[in-house]
Coordinates of C-alpha atoms in Angstrom, one line a residue:
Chain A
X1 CA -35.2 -27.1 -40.7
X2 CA -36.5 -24.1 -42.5
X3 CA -40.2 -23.4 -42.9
X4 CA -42.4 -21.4 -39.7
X5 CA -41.8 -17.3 -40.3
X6 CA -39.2 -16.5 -37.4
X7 CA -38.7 -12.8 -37.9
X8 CA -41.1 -10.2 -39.7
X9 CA -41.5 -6.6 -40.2
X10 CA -44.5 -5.1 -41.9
X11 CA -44.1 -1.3 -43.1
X12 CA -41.3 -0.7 -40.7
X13 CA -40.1 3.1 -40.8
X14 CA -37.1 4.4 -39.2
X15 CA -36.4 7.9 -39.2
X16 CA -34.0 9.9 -37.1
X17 CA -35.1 13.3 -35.7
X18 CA -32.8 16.5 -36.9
X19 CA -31.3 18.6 -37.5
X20 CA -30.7 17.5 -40.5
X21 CA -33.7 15.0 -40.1
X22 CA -33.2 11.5 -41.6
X23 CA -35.1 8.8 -43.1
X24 CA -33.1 5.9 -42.6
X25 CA -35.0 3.5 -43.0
X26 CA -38.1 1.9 -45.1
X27 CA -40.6 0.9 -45.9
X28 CA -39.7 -2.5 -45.2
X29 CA -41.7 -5.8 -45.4
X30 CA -39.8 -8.8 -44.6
X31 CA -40.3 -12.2 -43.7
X32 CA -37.4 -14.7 -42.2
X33 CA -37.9 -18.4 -41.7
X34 CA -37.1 -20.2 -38.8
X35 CA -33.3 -21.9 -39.2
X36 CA -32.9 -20.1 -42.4
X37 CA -29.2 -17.7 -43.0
X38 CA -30.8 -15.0 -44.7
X39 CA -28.1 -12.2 -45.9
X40 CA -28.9 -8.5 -47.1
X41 CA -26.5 -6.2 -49.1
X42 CA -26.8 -2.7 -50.1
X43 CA -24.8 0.2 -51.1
X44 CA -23.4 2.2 -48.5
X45 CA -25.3 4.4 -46.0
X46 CA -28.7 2.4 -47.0
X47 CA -29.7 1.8 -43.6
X48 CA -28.4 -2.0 -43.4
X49 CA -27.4 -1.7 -39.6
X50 CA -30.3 0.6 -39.4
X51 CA -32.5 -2.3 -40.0
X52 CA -30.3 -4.5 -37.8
X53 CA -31.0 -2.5 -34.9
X54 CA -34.5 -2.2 -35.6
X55 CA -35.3 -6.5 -35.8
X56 CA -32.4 -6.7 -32.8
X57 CA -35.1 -4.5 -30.8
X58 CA -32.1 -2.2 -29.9
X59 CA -34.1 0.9 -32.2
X60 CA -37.6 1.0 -32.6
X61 CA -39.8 1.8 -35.6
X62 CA -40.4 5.1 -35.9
X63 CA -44.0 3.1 -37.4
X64 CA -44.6 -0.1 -38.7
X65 CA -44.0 -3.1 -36.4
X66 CA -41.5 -5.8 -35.5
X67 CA -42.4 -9.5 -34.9
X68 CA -40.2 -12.1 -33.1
X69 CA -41.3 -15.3 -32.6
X70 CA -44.8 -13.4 -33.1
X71 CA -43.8 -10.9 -30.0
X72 CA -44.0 -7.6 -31.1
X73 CA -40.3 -5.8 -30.3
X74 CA -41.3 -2.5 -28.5
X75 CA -37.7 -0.9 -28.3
X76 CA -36.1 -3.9 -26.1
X77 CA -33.9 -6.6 -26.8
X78 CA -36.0 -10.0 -26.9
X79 CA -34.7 -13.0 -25.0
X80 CA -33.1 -15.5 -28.1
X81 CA -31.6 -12.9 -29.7
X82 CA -27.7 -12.2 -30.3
X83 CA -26.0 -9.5 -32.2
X84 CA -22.1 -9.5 -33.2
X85 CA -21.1 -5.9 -33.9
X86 CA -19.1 -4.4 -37.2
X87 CA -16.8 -2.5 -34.6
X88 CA -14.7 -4.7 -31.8
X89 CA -16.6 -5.1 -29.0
X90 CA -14.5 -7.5 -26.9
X91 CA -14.1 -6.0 -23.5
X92 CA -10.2 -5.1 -22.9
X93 CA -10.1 -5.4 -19.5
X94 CA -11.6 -9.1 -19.3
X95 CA -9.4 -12.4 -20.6
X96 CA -11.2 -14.1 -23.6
X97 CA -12.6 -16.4 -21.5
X98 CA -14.3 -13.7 -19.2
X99 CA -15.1 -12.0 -22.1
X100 CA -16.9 -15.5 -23.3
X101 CA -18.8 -15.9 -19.6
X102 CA -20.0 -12.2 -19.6
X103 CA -23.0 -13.4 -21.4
X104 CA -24.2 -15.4 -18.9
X105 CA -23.4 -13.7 -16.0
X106 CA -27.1 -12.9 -15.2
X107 CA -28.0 -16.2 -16.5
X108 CA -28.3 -17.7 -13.0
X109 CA -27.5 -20.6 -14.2
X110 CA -25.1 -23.1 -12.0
X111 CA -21.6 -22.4 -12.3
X112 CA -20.5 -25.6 -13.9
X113 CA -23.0 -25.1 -16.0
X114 CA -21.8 -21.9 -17.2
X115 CA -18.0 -23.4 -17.4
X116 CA -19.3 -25.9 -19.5
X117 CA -20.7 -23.8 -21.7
X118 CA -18.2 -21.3 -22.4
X119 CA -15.3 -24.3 -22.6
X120 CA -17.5 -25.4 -25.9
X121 CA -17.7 -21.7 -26.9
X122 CA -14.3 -21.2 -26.7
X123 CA -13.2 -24.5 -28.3
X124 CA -16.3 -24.1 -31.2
X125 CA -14.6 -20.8 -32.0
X126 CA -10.6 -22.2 -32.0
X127 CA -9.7 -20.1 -29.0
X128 CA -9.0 -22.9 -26.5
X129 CA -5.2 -21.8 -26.8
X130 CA -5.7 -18.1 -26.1
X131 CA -8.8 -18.8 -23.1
X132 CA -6.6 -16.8 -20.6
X133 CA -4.5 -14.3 -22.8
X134 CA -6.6 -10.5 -23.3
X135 CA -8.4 -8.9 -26.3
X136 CA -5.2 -6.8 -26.8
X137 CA -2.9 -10.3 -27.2
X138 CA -5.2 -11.2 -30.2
X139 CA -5.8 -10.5 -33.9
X140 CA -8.8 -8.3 -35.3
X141 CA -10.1 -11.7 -36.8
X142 CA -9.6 -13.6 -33.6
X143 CA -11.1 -10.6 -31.3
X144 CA -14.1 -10.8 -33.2
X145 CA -14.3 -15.1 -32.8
X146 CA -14.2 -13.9 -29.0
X147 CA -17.3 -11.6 -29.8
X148 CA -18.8 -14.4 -31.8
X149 CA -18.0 -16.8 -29.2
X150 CA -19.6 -14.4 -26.5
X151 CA -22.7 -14.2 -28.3
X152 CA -22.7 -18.4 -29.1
X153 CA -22.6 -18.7 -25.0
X154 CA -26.4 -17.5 -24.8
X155 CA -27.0 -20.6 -27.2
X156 CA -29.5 -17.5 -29.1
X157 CA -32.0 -18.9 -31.1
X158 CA -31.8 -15.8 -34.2
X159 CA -28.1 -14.4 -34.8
X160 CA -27.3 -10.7 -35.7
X161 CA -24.5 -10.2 -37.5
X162 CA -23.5 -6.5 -38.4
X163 CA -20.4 -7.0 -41.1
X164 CA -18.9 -9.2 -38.3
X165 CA -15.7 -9.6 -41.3
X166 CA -15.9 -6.2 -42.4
X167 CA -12.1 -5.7 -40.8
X168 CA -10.8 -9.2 -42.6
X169 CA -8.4 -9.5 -44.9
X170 CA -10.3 -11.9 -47.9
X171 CA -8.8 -15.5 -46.6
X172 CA -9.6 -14.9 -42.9
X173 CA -12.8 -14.0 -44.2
X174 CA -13.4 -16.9 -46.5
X175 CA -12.1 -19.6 -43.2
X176 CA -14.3 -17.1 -40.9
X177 CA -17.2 -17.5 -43.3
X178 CA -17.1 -21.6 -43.1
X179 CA -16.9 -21.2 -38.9
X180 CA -20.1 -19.0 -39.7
X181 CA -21.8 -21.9 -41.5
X182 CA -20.9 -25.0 -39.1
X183 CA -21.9 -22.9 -36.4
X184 CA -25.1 -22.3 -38.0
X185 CA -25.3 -25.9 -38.9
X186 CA -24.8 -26.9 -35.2
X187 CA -27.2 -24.1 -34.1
X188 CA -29.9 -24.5 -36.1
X189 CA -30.5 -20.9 -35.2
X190 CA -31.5 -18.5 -37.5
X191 CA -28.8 -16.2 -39.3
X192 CA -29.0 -12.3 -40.4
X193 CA -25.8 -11.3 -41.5
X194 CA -25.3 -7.4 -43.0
X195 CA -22.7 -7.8 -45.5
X196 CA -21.1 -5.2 -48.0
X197 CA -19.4 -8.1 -49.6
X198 CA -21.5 -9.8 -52.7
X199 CA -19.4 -12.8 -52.4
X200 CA -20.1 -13.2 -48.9
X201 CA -23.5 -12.9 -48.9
X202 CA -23.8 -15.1 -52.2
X203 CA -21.3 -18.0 -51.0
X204 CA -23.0 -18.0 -47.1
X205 CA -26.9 -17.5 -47.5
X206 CA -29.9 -19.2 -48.4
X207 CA -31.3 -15.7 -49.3
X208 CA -29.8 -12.7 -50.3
X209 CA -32.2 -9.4 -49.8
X210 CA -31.1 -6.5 -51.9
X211 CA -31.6 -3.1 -50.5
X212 CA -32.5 0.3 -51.6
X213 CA -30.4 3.3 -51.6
X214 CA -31.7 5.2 -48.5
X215 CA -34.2 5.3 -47.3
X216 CA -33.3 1.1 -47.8
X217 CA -36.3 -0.8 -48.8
X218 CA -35.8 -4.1 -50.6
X219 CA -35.4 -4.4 -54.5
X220 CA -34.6 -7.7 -54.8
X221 CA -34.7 -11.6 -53.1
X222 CA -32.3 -13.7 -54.3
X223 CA -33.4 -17.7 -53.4
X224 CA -29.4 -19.2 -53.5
X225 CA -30.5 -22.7 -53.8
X226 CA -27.4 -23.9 -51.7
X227 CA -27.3 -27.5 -49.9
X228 CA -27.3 -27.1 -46.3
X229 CA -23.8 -28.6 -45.7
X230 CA -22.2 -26.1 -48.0
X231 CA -19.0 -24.2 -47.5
X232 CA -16.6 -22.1 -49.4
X233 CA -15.6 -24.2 -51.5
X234 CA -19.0 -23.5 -53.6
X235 CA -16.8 -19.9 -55.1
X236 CA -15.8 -22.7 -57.6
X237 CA -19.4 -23.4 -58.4
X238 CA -20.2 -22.3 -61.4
X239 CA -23.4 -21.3 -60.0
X240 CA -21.8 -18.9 -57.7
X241 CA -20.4 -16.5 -60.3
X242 CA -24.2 -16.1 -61.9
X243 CA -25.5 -15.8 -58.3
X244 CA -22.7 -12.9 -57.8
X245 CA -23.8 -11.2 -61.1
X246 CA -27.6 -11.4 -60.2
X247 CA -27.1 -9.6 -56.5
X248 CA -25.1 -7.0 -58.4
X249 CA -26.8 -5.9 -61.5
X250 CA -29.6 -5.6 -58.7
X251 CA -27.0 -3.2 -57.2
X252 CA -25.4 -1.6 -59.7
X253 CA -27.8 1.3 -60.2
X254 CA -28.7 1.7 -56.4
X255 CA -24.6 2.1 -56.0
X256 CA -24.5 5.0 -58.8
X257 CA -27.5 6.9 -57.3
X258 CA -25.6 6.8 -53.5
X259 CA -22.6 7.9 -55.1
X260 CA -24.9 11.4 -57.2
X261 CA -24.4 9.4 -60.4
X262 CA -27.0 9.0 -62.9
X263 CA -27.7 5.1 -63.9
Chain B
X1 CA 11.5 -2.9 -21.5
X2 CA 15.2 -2.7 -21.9
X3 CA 14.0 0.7 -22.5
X4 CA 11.9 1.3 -19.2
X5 CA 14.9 0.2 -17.2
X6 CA 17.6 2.5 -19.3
X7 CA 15.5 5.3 -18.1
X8 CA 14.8 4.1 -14.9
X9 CA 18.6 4.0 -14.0
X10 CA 19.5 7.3 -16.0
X11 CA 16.5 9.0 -13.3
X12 CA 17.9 7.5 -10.5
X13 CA 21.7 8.4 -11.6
X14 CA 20.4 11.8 -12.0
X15 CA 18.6 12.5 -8.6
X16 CA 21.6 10.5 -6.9
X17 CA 24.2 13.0 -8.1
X18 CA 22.1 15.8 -7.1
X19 CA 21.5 14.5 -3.3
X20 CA 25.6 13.7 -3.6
X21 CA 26.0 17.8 -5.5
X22 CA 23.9 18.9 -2.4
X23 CA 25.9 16.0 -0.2
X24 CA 29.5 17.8 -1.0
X25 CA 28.4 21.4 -0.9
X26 CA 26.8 21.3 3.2
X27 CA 29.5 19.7 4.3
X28 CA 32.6 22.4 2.5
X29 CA 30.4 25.0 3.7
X30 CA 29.4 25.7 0.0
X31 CA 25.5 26.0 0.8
X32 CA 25.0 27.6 4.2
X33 CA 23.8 25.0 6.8
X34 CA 21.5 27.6 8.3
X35 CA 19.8 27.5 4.7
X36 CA 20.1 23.4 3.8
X37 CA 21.2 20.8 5.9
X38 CA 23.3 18.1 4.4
X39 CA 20.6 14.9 2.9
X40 CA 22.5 12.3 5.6
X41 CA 21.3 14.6 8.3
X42 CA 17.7 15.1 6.7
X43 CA 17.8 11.0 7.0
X44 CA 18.8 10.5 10.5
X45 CA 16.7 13.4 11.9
X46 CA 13.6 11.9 9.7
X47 CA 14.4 8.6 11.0
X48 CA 14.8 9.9 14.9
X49 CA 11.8 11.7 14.8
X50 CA 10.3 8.2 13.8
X51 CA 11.9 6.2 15.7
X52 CA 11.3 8.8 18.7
X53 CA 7.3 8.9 18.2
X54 CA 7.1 12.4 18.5
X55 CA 5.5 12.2 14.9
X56 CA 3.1 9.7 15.4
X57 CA 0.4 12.5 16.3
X58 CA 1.1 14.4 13.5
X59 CA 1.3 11.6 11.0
X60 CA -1.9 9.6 11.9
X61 CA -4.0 13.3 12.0
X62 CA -2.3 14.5 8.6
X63 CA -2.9 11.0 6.8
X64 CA -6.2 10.3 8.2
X65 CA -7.2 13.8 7.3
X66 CA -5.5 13.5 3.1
X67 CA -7.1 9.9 3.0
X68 CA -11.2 11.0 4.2
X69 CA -10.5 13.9 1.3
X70 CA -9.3 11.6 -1.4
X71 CA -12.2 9.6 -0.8
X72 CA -14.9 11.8 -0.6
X73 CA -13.4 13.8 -3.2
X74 CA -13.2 10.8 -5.9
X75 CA -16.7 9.9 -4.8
X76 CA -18.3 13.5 -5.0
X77 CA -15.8 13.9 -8.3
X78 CA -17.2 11.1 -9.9
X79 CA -20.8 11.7 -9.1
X80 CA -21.0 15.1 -10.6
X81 CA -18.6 14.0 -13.5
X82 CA -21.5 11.2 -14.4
X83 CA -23.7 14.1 -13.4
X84 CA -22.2 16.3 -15.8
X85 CA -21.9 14.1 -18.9
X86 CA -25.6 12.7 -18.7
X87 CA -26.9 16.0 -19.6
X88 CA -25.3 17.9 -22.2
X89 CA -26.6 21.3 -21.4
X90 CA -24.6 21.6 -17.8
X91 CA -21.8 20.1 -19.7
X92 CA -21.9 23.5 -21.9
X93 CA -22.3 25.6 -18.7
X94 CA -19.5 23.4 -16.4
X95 CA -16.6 22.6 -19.3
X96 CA -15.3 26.3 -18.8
X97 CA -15.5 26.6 -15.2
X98 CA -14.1 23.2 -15.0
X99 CA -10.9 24.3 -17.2
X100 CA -10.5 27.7 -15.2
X101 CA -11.1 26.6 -11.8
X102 CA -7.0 25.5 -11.2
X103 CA -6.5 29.4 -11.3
X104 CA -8.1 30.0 -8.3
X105 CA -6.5 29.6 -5.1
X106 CA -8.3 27.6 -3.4
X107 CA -6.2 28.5 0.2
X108 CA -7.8 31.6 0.3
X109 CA -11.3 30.1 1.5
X110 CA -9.1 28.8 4.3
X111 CA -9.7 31.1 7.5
X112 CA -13.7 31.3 5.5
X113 CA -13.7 27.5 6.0
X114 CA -12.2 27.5 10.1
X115 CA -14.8 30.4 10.8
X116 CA -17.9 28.3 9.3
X117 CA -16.5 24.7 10.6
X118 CA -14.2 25.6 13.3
X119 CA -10.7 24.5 14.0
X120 CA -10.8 20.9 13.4
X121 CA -10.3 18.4 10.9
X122 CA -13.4 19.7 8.8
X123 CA -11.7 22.7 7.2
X124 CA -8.8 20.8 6.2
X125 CA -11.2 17.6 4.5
X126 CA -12.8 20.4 2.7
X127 CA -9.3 22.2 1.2
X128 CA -8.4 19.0 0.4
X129 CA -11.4 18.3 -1.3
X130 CA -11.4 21.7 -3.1
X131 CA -8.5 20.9 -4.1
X132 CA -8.7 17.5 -5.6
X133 CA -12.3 17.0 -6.5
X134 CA -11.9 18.9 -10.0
X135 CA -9.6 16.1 -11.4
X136 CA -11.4 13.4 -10.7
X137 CA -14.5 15.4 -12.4
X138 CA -12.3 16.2 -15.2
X139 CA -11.1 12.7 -15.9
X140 CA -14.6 10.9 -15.3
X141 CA -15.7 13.2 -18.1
X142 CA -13.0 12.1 -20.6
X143 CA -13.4 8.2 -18.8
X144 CA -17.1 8.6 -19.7
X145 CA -16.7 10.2 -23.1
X146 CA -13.7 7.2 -24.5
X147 CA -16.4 4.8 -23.5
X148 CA -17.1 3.1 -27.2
X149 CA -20.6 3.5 -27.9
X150 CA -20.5 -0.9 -29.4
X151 CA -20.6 -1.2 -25.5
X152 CA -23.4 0.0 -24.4
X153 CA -25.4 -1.6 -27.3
X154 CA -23.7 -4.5 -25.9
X155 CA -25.2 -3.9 -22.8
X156 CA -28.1 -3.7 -24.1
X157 CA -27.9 -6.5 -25.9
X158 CA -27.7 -8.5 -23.3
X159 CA -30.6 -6.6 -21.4
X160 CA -28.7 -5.5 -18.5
X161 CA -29.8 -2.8 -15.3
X162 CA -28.4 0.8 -15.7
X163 CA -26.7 -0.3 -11.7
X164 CA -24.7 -3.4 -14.0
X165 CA -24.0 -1.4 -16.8
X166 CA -22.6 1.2 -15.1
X167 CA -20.6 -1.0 -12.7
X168 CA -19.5 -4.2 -15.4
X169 CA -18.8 -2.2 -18.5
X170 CA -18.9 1.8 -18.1
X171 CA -16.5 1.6 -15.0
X172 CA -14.3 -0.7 -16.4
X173 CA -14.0 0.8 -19.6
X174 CA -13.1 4.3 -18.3
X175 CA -11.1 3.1 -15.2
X176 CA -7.6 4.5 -17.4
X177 CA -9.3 7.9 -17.1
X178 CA -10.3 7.5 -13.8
X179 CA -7.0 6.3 -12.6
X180 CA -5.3 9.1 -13.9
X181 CA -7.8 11.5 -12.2
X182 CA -7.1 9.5 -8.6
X183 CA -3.4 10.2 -9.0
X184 CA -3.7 13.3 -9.8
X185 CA -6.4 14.0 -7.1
X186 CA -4.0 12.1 -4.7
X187 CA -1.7 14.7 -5.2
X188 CA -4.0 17.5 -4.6
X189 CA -5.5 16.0 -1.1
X190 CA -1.8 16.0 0.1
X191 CA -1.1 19.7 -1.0
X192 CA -4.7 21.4 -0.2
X193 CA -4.2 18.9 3.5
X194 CA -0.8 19.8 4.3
X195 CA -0.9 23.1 2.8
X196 CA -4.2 24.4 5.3
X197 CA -1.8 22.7 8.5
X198 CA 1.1 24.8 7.3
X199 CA -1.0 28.1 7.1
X200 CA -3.4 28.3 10.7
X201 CA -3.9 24.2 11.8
X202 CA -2.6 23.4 15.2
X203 CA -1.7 20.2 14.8
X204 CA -0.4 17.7 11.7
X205 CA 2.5 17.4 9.6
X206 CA 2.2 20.9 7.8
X207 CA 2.1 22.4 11.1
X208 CA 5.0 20.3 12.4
X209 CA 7.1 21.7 9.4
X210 CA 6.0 25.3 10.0
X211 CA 6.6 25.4 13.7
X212 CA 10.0 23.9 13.1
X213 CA 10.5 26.8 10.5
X214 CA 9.4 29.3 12.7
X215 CA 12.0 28.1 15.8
X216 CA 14.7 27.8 13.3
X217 CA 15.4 24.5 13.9
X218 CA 16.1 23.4 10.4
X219 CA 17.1 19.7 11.2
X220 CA 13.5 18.7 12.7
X221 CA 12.0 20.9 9.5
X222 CA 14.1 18.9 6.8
X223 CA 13.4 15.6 8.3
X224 CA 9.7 16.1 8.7
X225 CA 9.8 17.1 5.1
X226 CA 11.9 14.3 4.0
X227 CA 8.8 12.2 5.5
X228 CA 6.5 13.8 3.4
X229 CA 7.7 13.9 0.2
X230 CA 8.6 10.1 0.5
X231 CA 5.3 8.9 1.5
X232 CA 3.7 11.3 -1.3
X233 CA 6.6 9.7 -3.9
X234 CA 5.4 6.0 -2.8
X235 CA 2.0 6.3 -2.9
X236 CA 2.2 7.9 -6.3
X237 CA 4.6 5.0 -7.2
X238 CA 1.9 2.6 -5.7
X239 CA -0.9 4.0 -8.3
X240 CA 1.4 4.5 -10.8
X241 CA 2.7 0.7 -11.1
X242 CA -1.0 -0.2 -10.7
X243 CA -1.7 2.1 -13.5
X244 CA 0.7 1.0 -15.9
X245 CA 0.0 -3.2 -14.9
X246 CA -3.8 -1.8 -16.2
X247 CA -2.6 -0.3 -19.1
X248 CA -0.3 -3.0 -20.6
X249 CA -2.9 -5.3 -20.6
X250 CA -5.4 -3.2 -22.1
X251 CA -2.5 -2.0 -24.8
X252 CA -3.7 -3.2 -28.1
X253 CA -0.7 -5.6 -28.8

């Protein structure tokens, strides 16, 4: 499933105009297979949604370039692509199942098409119960399955997801993680996921990058070596609790300097 | 909601003992009748003057007249809010004028407006605009400003025209703001409208009132008033239920 580079950046910069100028972002070389779940952790205020926004195509590279699907992104969001957000971004004033279609309401495609579609969205995300109720009827963890569900819809070929659990309490994040897995599974897209959490990233990926303190750069691949069909379950592995180590001695002193500690 | 209709009862117990208070006190002779006239008699006159047509004029021109300001005015208020808020430098020049402009009396540019539009409906659009066109500028700011900015990545995201952002996600997303502008600038079309009749218009409600005033006849004057207030209280009632059906679904649980 894995093999063809899907995603690359060579030498991508981000930098933010002042005052105070910033550079957020970089160098960064990176290359992301095709199918593969590729996860990257950092300490805080690295530029990890930074570099989301840049391989999204939402920001562009102040130099450097972009590649998807060997396009080159030039400040536009390609066609394939589909980002979750950190923050809520259901829409309060649609049901969940609105919320779910507004993806493909410039799809043109037929309407039972579309219904068909977002009934499997909906159902693949556990939300067949709450189709007609409204963001504010749900959960934080369910409000973000909408999001999820929304961005599932547009059937993208590469996933974006910016701390998608960041807002979860650890077993809704542990049961969201496995629906993150099957759906990539069933996909076969291609999964970014920014994650804080060492766990997360260690238990989900195939690859862990491990950034920089700012400007974020990466210090460390971590190959995970998981079976495809995995799940959480493999936090019992005893493979897991050396993977977890690795990602955070890689960390540890990155951490310390964001914090104005010595190592 | 045990709680909504508590106080809904407790209001309407309240402004039922003061129509009775002022009920009792016309008919002893406690409040002169050459001052109030008792609230039965505002009804039947209201109703008669109804029922008789002579109102119909006055109605259709005064209604016709708050209704073209409301709309224009939440149309030009919410063009030069979005104005406003896209560039950040007016904003700095227009915030104080914005939060200062409900101290000036806007009335006064009344006889200026009849000498450069003459004595038709056009003066009395543009007082009613005057007066309700800063609210809806004010809340389209705040509307545009609680917009979260996740959204418009969203929007980005999934690559749509400025035309569709504007109308399936910034809209949307600041129509709580926006509503309260349009009830407020509701409000302000009916005084600024009915105000300019009272003062030189020849025709309309206002005018209906004042003339009344100026005869001394008291009972047309009370029921034409009567009229007014209670289309102004249902119409605000309308927006208001409309308003709060929005907001409880939009409530975060």
């Amino acid at each position: 499933m894995t093999g063809q580079c899907h995603v690359s950046l060579r030498e991508a910069v981000r930098r933010y105009d002042g005052p105070p100028a910033v550079h957020a972002l970089g160098p960064v070389n990176l290359e992301i297979r095709r199918g593969e779940f590729f996860s990257v952790v950092g300490p805080s205020g690295c530029g990890k949604s930074t570099l989301l926004d840049v391989i999204s195509g939402l920001v562009r590279p102040s130099s450097g370039s972009v590649h998807f699907e060997d396009k080159e992104l030039r400040g536009e969001v390609p066609d394939g692509v589909g980002v979750v957000f950190q923050e809520d971004s259901s829409m309060p004033w649609l049901s969940v199942r609105d919320n779910v279609a507004f993806g493909l309401r410039t799809s043109g495609l037929p309407k039972k098409e579309v219904a068909g579609r977002v009934d499997h969205a909906i159902r693949f995300m556990g939300l067949a119960q709450f189709a007609g109720h409204y963001p504010a009827q749900l959960s934080g963890g369910m409000r973000q399955r909408v999001c999820i569900a929304r961005t599932l819809v547009l059937r993208p070929r590469l996933i974006l997801l910016d701390e998608p659990f960041g807002a979860l309490d650890q077993q809704t994040r542990l049961l969201m993680g496995d629906e993150l897995l099957r759906l990539w599974r069933e996909t076969g897209a291609t999964v970014l996921l920014i994650t804080h959490a060492l766990d997360e990233a260690a238990m989900l990926s195939d690859r862990v990058g491990v950034m920089s303190a700012r400007p974020g750069h990466f210090i460390d691949m971590v190959e995970t070596g998981w079976p495809r069909d995995r799940d959480s379950r493999v936090i019992s592995d005893p493979k897991f609790g050396a993977l977890t180590a690795r990602l955070w001695s890689s960390l540890r002193e990155e951490s310390l300097k964001t914090m104005g500690h010595a190592a | 909601m045990r709680r909504r209709r508590a106080a809904f009862v407790v209001r309407a117990a309240i402004l039922a003992a003061l129509i009775a208070m002022l009920e009792v006190g016309c008919r002893t002779g406690a409040i002169d009748p050459l001052t109030v006239i008792p609230p039965s008699d505002m009804v039947a006159s209201m109703v008669g003057q109804i029922g008789s047509g002579e109102l119909d004029a006055s109605i259709v021109s005064t209604f016709s007249t708050i209704l073209i300001a409301f709309v224009l005015a939440v149309i030009l208020g919410i063009a030069t809010g979005a104005t406003i808020h896209r560039f950040a430098r007016l904003r700095d020049v227009a915030d104080p004028l914005l939060a200062s402009y409900y101290s000036v009396p806007t009335f006064i540019f009344y006889p200026l407006l009849v000498a450069l539009l003459g004595l038709g409906k056009a003066p009395l659009v543009v007082l009613g605009i005057l007066s309700a066109v800063p609210a809806v500028v004010i809340s389209t700011l705040s509307g545009l400003d609680s917009v979260a900015p996740v959204l418009m990545k969203v929007a980005r995201v999934h690559r749509l025209t400025a035309a569709r952002t504007l109308w399936w996600i910034v809209l949307p997303a600041a129509l709580p703001h926006l509503f309260t502008g349009f009830k407020l600038a509701l409000s302000y079309a009916l005084i600024g409208v009915i105000a300019g009749e009272f003062i030189l218009s020849g025709s309309g409600l206002g005018y209906a009132i004042s003339f009344a005033y100026q005869s001394f006849d008291n009972r047309t004057m009370y029921g034409a008033m009567l009229f007014v207030l209670l289309v102004a209280v249902i119409a605000n009632g309308i927006l208001y239920m409309w308003e709060g059906r929005l907001a409880r679904r939009r409530s975060r649980g």
